[in-house]
Amino acid sequence: GAGVSQSPSNKVTEKGKDVELRCDPISGHTALYWYRQSLGQGLEFLIYFQGNSAPDKSGLPSDRFSAERTGGSVSTLTIQRTQQEDSAVYLCASSHPSAEQFFGPGTRLTVL
Amino acid sequence: KNQVEQSPQSLIILEGKNCTLQCNYTVSPFSNLRWYKQDTGRGPVSLTIMTFSENTKSNGRYTATLDADTKQSSLHITASQLSDSASYICVVSASWQNFVFGPGTRLSVLP
């Protein structure tokens, strides 16, 4: 079956622009996670969605970052007024509750 | 502070050799520990998962060990192959929504 997909695979933007990153989780997975991986660094938790519960936004680094999950499926991570330090690979993962996470291929964001 | 440390940072071995990667953690409470393999440009893929009561878990040529008392885990790779070249990430879960990722070990297997 299809795994987690993310789009775009690469995104180059200018400083100050807004970007939207999309994640399509595995069908039936109620949990969805967003992570950020900077070059040579470990994964950094950003936000977690579980079913219809309020999302855990504790990892979002600033109010320029936000995420939505529509209909309990597709999720969009939005970064407003991008900065150069936002350059990283943004990974999405989905799972059944308390089960193994399956990761997407990531979106490589470059802010010039 | 919940932390996961991994060593070495990078490792180069010849094809066919064995190697062991280390993971030390200070995450509390402890729920489970996972090892992931991340190929360049790809998302991480789970290799093993161990709970508090498990000391060892194998997945083909990969064997993970866990010592919950000393808060240490290792990942042993037997008879390495070129395709084992990747980053190996140790992830410790304090709860089912709280994951702490290690920085990873970059393994290069040379012919």
GROMACS .gro file of C-alpha atoms in nm:
model
  223
    1GLY     CA    1   0.000   0.000   0.000
    2ALA     CA    2   0.100   0.363  -0.032
    3GLY     CA    3   0.324   0.512   0.232
    4VAL     CA    4   0.342   0.864   0.364
    5SER     CA    5   0.389   1.113   0.085
    6GLN     CA    6   0.508   1.472   0.102
    7SER     CA    7   0.514   1.753  -0.145
    8PRO     CA    8   0.700   1.929  -0.278
    9SER     CA    9   1.017   1.725  -0.246
   10ASN     CA   10   1.225   2.040  -0.276
   11LYS     CA   11   1.132   2.402  -0.221
   12VAL     CA   12   1.354   2.704  -0.274
   13THR     CA   13   1.216   3.035  -0.158
   14GLU     CA   14   1.329   3.385  -0.085
   15LYS     CA   15   1.361   3.519   0.266
   16GLY     CA   16   1.035   3.673   0.379
   17LYS     CA   17   0.809   3.459   0.162
   18ASP     CA   18   0.549   3.219   0.297
   19VAL     CA   19   0.568   2.846   0.216
   20GLU     CA   20   0.326   2.555   0.252
   21LEU     CA   21   0.440   2.197   0.288
   22ARG     CA   22   0.198   1.910   0.241
   23CYS     CA   23   0.179   1.567   0.400
   24ASP     CA   24  -0.048   1.281   0.296
   25PRO     CA   25  -0.044   1.020   0.575
   26ILE     CA   26  -0.108   0.650   0.543
   27SER     CA   27  -0.481   0.589   0.515
   28GLY     CA   28  -0.633   0.505   0.851
   29HIS     CA   29  -0.349   0.648   1.060
   30THR     CA   30  -0.498   0.885   1.314
   31ALA     CA   31  -0.168   1.022   1.444
   32LEU     CA   32   0.041   1.263   1.238
   33TYR     CA   33   0.371   1.425   1.329
   34TRP     CA   34   0.584   1.699   1.178
   35TYR     CA   35   0.959   1.710   1.239
   36ARG     CA   36   1.242   1.929   1.122
   37GLN     CA   37   1.592   1.800   1.047
   38SER     CA   38   1.865   2.056   1.004
   39LEU     CA   39   2.187   1.959   0.829
   40GLY     CA   40   2.383   1.717   1.046
   41GLN     CA   41   2.132   1.743   1.330
   42GLY     CA   42   1.879   1.508   1.483
   43LEU     CA   43   1.509   1.532   1.421
   44GLU     CA   44   1.332   1.811   1.604
   45PHE     CA   45   0.966   1.761   1.695
   46LEU     CA   46   0.735   2.037   1.570
   47ILE     CA   47   0.370   1.939   1.607
   48TYR     CA   48   0.151   1.633   1.666
   49PHE     CA   49  -0.208   1.563   1.563
   50GLN     CA   50  -0.415   1.279   1.706
   51GLY     CA   51  -0.766   1.230   1.574
   52ASN     CA   52  -0.996   1.517   1.663
   53SER     CA   53  -0.797   1.619   1.970
   54ALA     CA   54  -0.631   1.957   1.995
   55PRO     CA   55  -0.284   1.933   1.839
   56ASP     CA   56   0.032   1.934   2.049
   57LYS     CA   57   0.208   2.245   1.921
   58SER     CA   58   0.479   2.248   2.184
   59GLY     CA   59   0.761   2.201   1.933
   60LEU     CA   60   0.682   2.488   1.700
   61PRO     CA   61   0.982   2.723   1.716
   62SER     CA   62   0.792   3.048   1.662
   63ASP     CA   63   0.451   3.190   1.574
   64ARG     CA   64   0.560   3.197   1.211
   65PHE     CA   65   0.501   2.822   1.207
   66SER     CA   66   0.153   2.672   1.196
   67ALA     CA   67  -0.005   2.349   1.081
   68GLU     CA   68  -0.348   2.222   0.997
   69ARG     CA   69  -0.490   1.879   0.945
   70THR     CA   70  -0.809   1.877   0.743
   71GLY     CA   71  -1.061   1.598   0.779
   72GLY     CA   72  -0.822   1.397   0.990
   73SER     CA   73  -0.607   1.319   0.688
   74VAL     CA   74  -0.392   1.560   0.486
   75SER     CA   75  -0.181   1.806   0.681
   76THR     CA   76  -0.023   2.134   0.576
   77LEU     CA   77   0.270   2.297   0.754
   78THR     CA   78   0.288   2.669   0.686
   79ILE     CA   79   0.592   2.886   0.751
   80GLN     CA   80   0.531   3.257   0.724
   81ARG     CA   81   0.798   3.518   0.652
   82THR     CA   82   1.064   3.253   0.607
   83GLN     CA   83   1.412   3.307   0.746
   84GLN     CA   84   1.738   3.148   0.641
   85GLU     CA   85   1.749   2.946   0.961
   86ASP     CA   86   1.427   2.777   0.851
   87SER     CA   87   1.627   2.592   0.586
   88ALA     CA   88   1.602   2.223   0.670
   89VAL     CA   89   1.433   1.899   0.573
   90TYR     CA   90   1.079   1.884   0.703
   91LEU     CA   91   0.962   1.529   0.771
   92CYS     CA   92   0.610   1.407   0.827
   93ALA     CA   93   0.522   1.077   0.993
   94SER     CA   94   0.195   0.899   1.062
   95SER     CA   95   0.093   0.609   1.282
   96HIS     CA   96  -0.184   0.438   1.467
   97PRO     CA   97  -0.199   0.567   1.826
   98SER     CA   98   0.110   0.465   2.027
   99ALA     CA   99   0.238   0.257   1.737
  100GLU     CA  100   0.536   0.274   1.507
  101GLN     CA  101   0.570   0.592   1.304
  102PHE     CA  102   0.610   0.570   0.928
  103PHE     CA  103   0.800   0.859   0.776
  104GLY     CA  104   0.758   1.034   0.447
  105PRO     CA  105   1.055   1.125   0.225
  106GLY     CA  106   1.063   1.482   0.351
  107THR     CA  107   1.058   1.826   0.191
  108ARG     CA  108   1.393   1.999   0.159
  109LEU     CA  109   1.338   2.370   0.217
  110THR     CA  110   1.604   2.620   0.118
  111VAL     CA  111   1.557   2.984   0.209
  112LEU     CA  112   1.781   3.218   0.015
  113LYS     CA  113   1.656   1.727   3.054
  114ASN     CA  114   1.553   1.446   2.818
  115GLN     CA  115   1.846   1.372   2.591
  116VAL     CA  116   1.967   1.098   2.359
  117GLU     CA  117   2.334   1.076   2.270
  118GLN     CA  118   2.485   0.854   2.004
  119SER     CA  119   2.839   0.745   1.929
  120PRO     CA  120   3.036   0.744   1.720
  121GLN     CA  121   2.922   1.044   1.518
  122SER     CA  122   3.046   0.871   1.204
  123LEU     CA  123   3.197   0.537   1.121
  124ILE     CA  124   3.368   0.388   0.818
  125ILE     CA  125   3.399   0.011   0.779
  126LEU     CA  126   3.479  -0.235   0.504
  127GLU     CA  127   3.211  -0.449   0.349
  128GLY     CA  128   3.164  -0.775   0.535
  129LYS     CA  129   3.283  -0.640   0.869
  130ASN     CA  130   3.069  -0.607   1.182
  131CYS     CA  131   3.010  -0.286   1.375
  132THR     CA  132   2.833  -0.163   1.687
  133LEU     CA  133   2.664   0.172   1.734
  134GLN     CA  134   2.593   0.314   2.079
  135CYS     CA  135   2.303   0.508   2.223
  136ASN     CA  136   2.285   0.659   2.574
  137TYR     CA  137   1.974   0.831   2.699
  138THR     CA  138   1.845   1.026   2.995
  139VAL     CA  139   1.479   1.020   2.892
  140SER     CA  140   1.237   0.964   3.177
  141PRO     CA  141   0.991   0.809   3.208
  142PHE     CA  142   1.088   0.543   2.958
  143SER     CA  143   0.835   0.384   2.727
  144ASN     CA  144   1.034   0.231   2.443
  145LEU     CA  145   1.347   0.268   2.233
  146ARG     CA  146   1.361   0.250   1.855
  147TRP     CA  147   1.644   0.231   1.608
  148TYR     CA  148   1.582   0.384   1.267
  149LYS     CA  149   1.783   0.367   0.945
  150GLN     CA  150   1.778   0.678   0.731
  151ASP     CA  151   1.914   0.660   0.380
  152THR     CA  152   2.034   0.987   0.230
  153GLY     CA  153   1.739   1.191   0.107
  154ARG     CA  154   1.482   0.954   0.255
  155GLY     CA  155   1.274   0.941   0.569
  156PRO     CA  156   1.376   0.718   0.859
  157VAL     CA  157   1.267   0.355   0.851
  158SER     CA  158   1.219   0.156   1.170
  159LEU     CA  159   1.460  -0.133   1.237
  160THR     CA  160   1.372  -0.241   1.589
  161ILE     CA  161   1.163  -0.135   1.885
  162MET     CA  162   1.220  -0.247   2.243
  163THR     CA  163   1.023  -0.192   2.559
  164PHE     CA  164   1.155  -0.183   2.914
  165SER     CA  165   1.139  -0.560   2.959
  166GLU     CA  166   1.324  -0.649   2.640
  167ASN     CA  167   1.702  -0.691   2.637
  168THR     CA  168   1.758  -0.776   2.275
  169LYS     CA  169   1.574  -0.763   1.945
  170SER     CA  170   1.692  -0.881   1.605
  171ASN     CA  171   1.590  -0.787   1.254
  172GLY     CA  172   1.797  -0.982   1.006
  173ARG     CA  173   2.158  -0.870   1.033
  174TYR     CA  174   2.061  -0.597   1.281
  175THR     CA  175   2.057  -0.676   1.654
  176ALA     CA  176   1.966  -0.417   1.914
  177THR     CA  177   2.032  -0.449   2.283
  178LEU     CA  178   1.888  -0.251   2.572
  179ASP     CA  179   2.011  -0.208   2.928
  180ALA     CA  180   1.739  -0.008   3.099
  181ASP     CA  181   1.938   0.010   3.422
  182THR     CA  182   2.232   0.191   3.265
  183LYS     CA  183   2.010   0.355   3.002
  184GLN     CA  184   2.219   0.230   2.717
  185SER     CA  185   2.137   0.064   2.388
  186SER     CA  186   2.348  -0.068   2.106
  187LEU     CA  187   2.284  -0.163   1.747
  188HIS     CA  188   2.506  -0.437   1.608
  189ILE     CA  189   2.531  -0.486   1.235
  190THR     CA  190   2.667  -0.819   1.118
  191ALA     CA  191   2.842  -0.885   0.787
  192SER     CA  192   2.789  -0.530   0.664
  193GLN     CA  193   2.677  -0.460   0.309
  194LEU     CA  194   2.718  -0.153   0.093
  195SER     CA  195   2.346  -0.088   0.133
  196ASP     CA  196   2.395  -0.047   0.507
  197SER     CA  197   2.553   0.293   0.439
  198ALA     CA  198   2.309   0.531   0.607
  199SER     CA  199   2.244   0.725   0.924
  200TYR     CA  200   2.124   0.522   1.221
  201ILE     CA  201   1.904   0.709   1.463
  202CYS     CA  202   1.819   0.609   1.819
  203VAL     CA  203   1.481   0.735   1.939
  204VAL     CA  204   1.358   0.708   2.296
  205SER     CA  205   0.994   0.754   2.377
  206ALA     CA  206   0.878   0.893   2.709
  207SER     CA  207   0.518   0.847   2.606
  208TRP     CA  208   0.330   0.764   2.291
  209GLN     CA  209   0.347   1.124   2.176
  210ASN     CA  210   0.679   1.232   2.324
  211PHE     CA  211   0.980   1.118   2.124
  212VAL     CA  212   1.342   1.223   2.174
  213PHE     CA  213   1.567   1.169   1.875
  214GLY     CA  214   1.940   1.118   1.888
  215PRO     CA  215   2.165   1.298   1.639
  216GLY     CA  216   2.240   0.975   1.455
  217THR     CA  217   2.553   0.786   1.354
  218ARG     CA  218   2.660   0.816   0.994
  219LEU     CA  219   2.781   0.474   0.872
  220SER     CA  220   2.976   0.434   0.550
  221VAL     CA  221   3.045   0.083   0.421
  222LEU     CA  222   3.325   0.069   0.167
  223PRO     CA  223   3.390  -0.211  -0.084
   0.00000   0.00000   0.00000
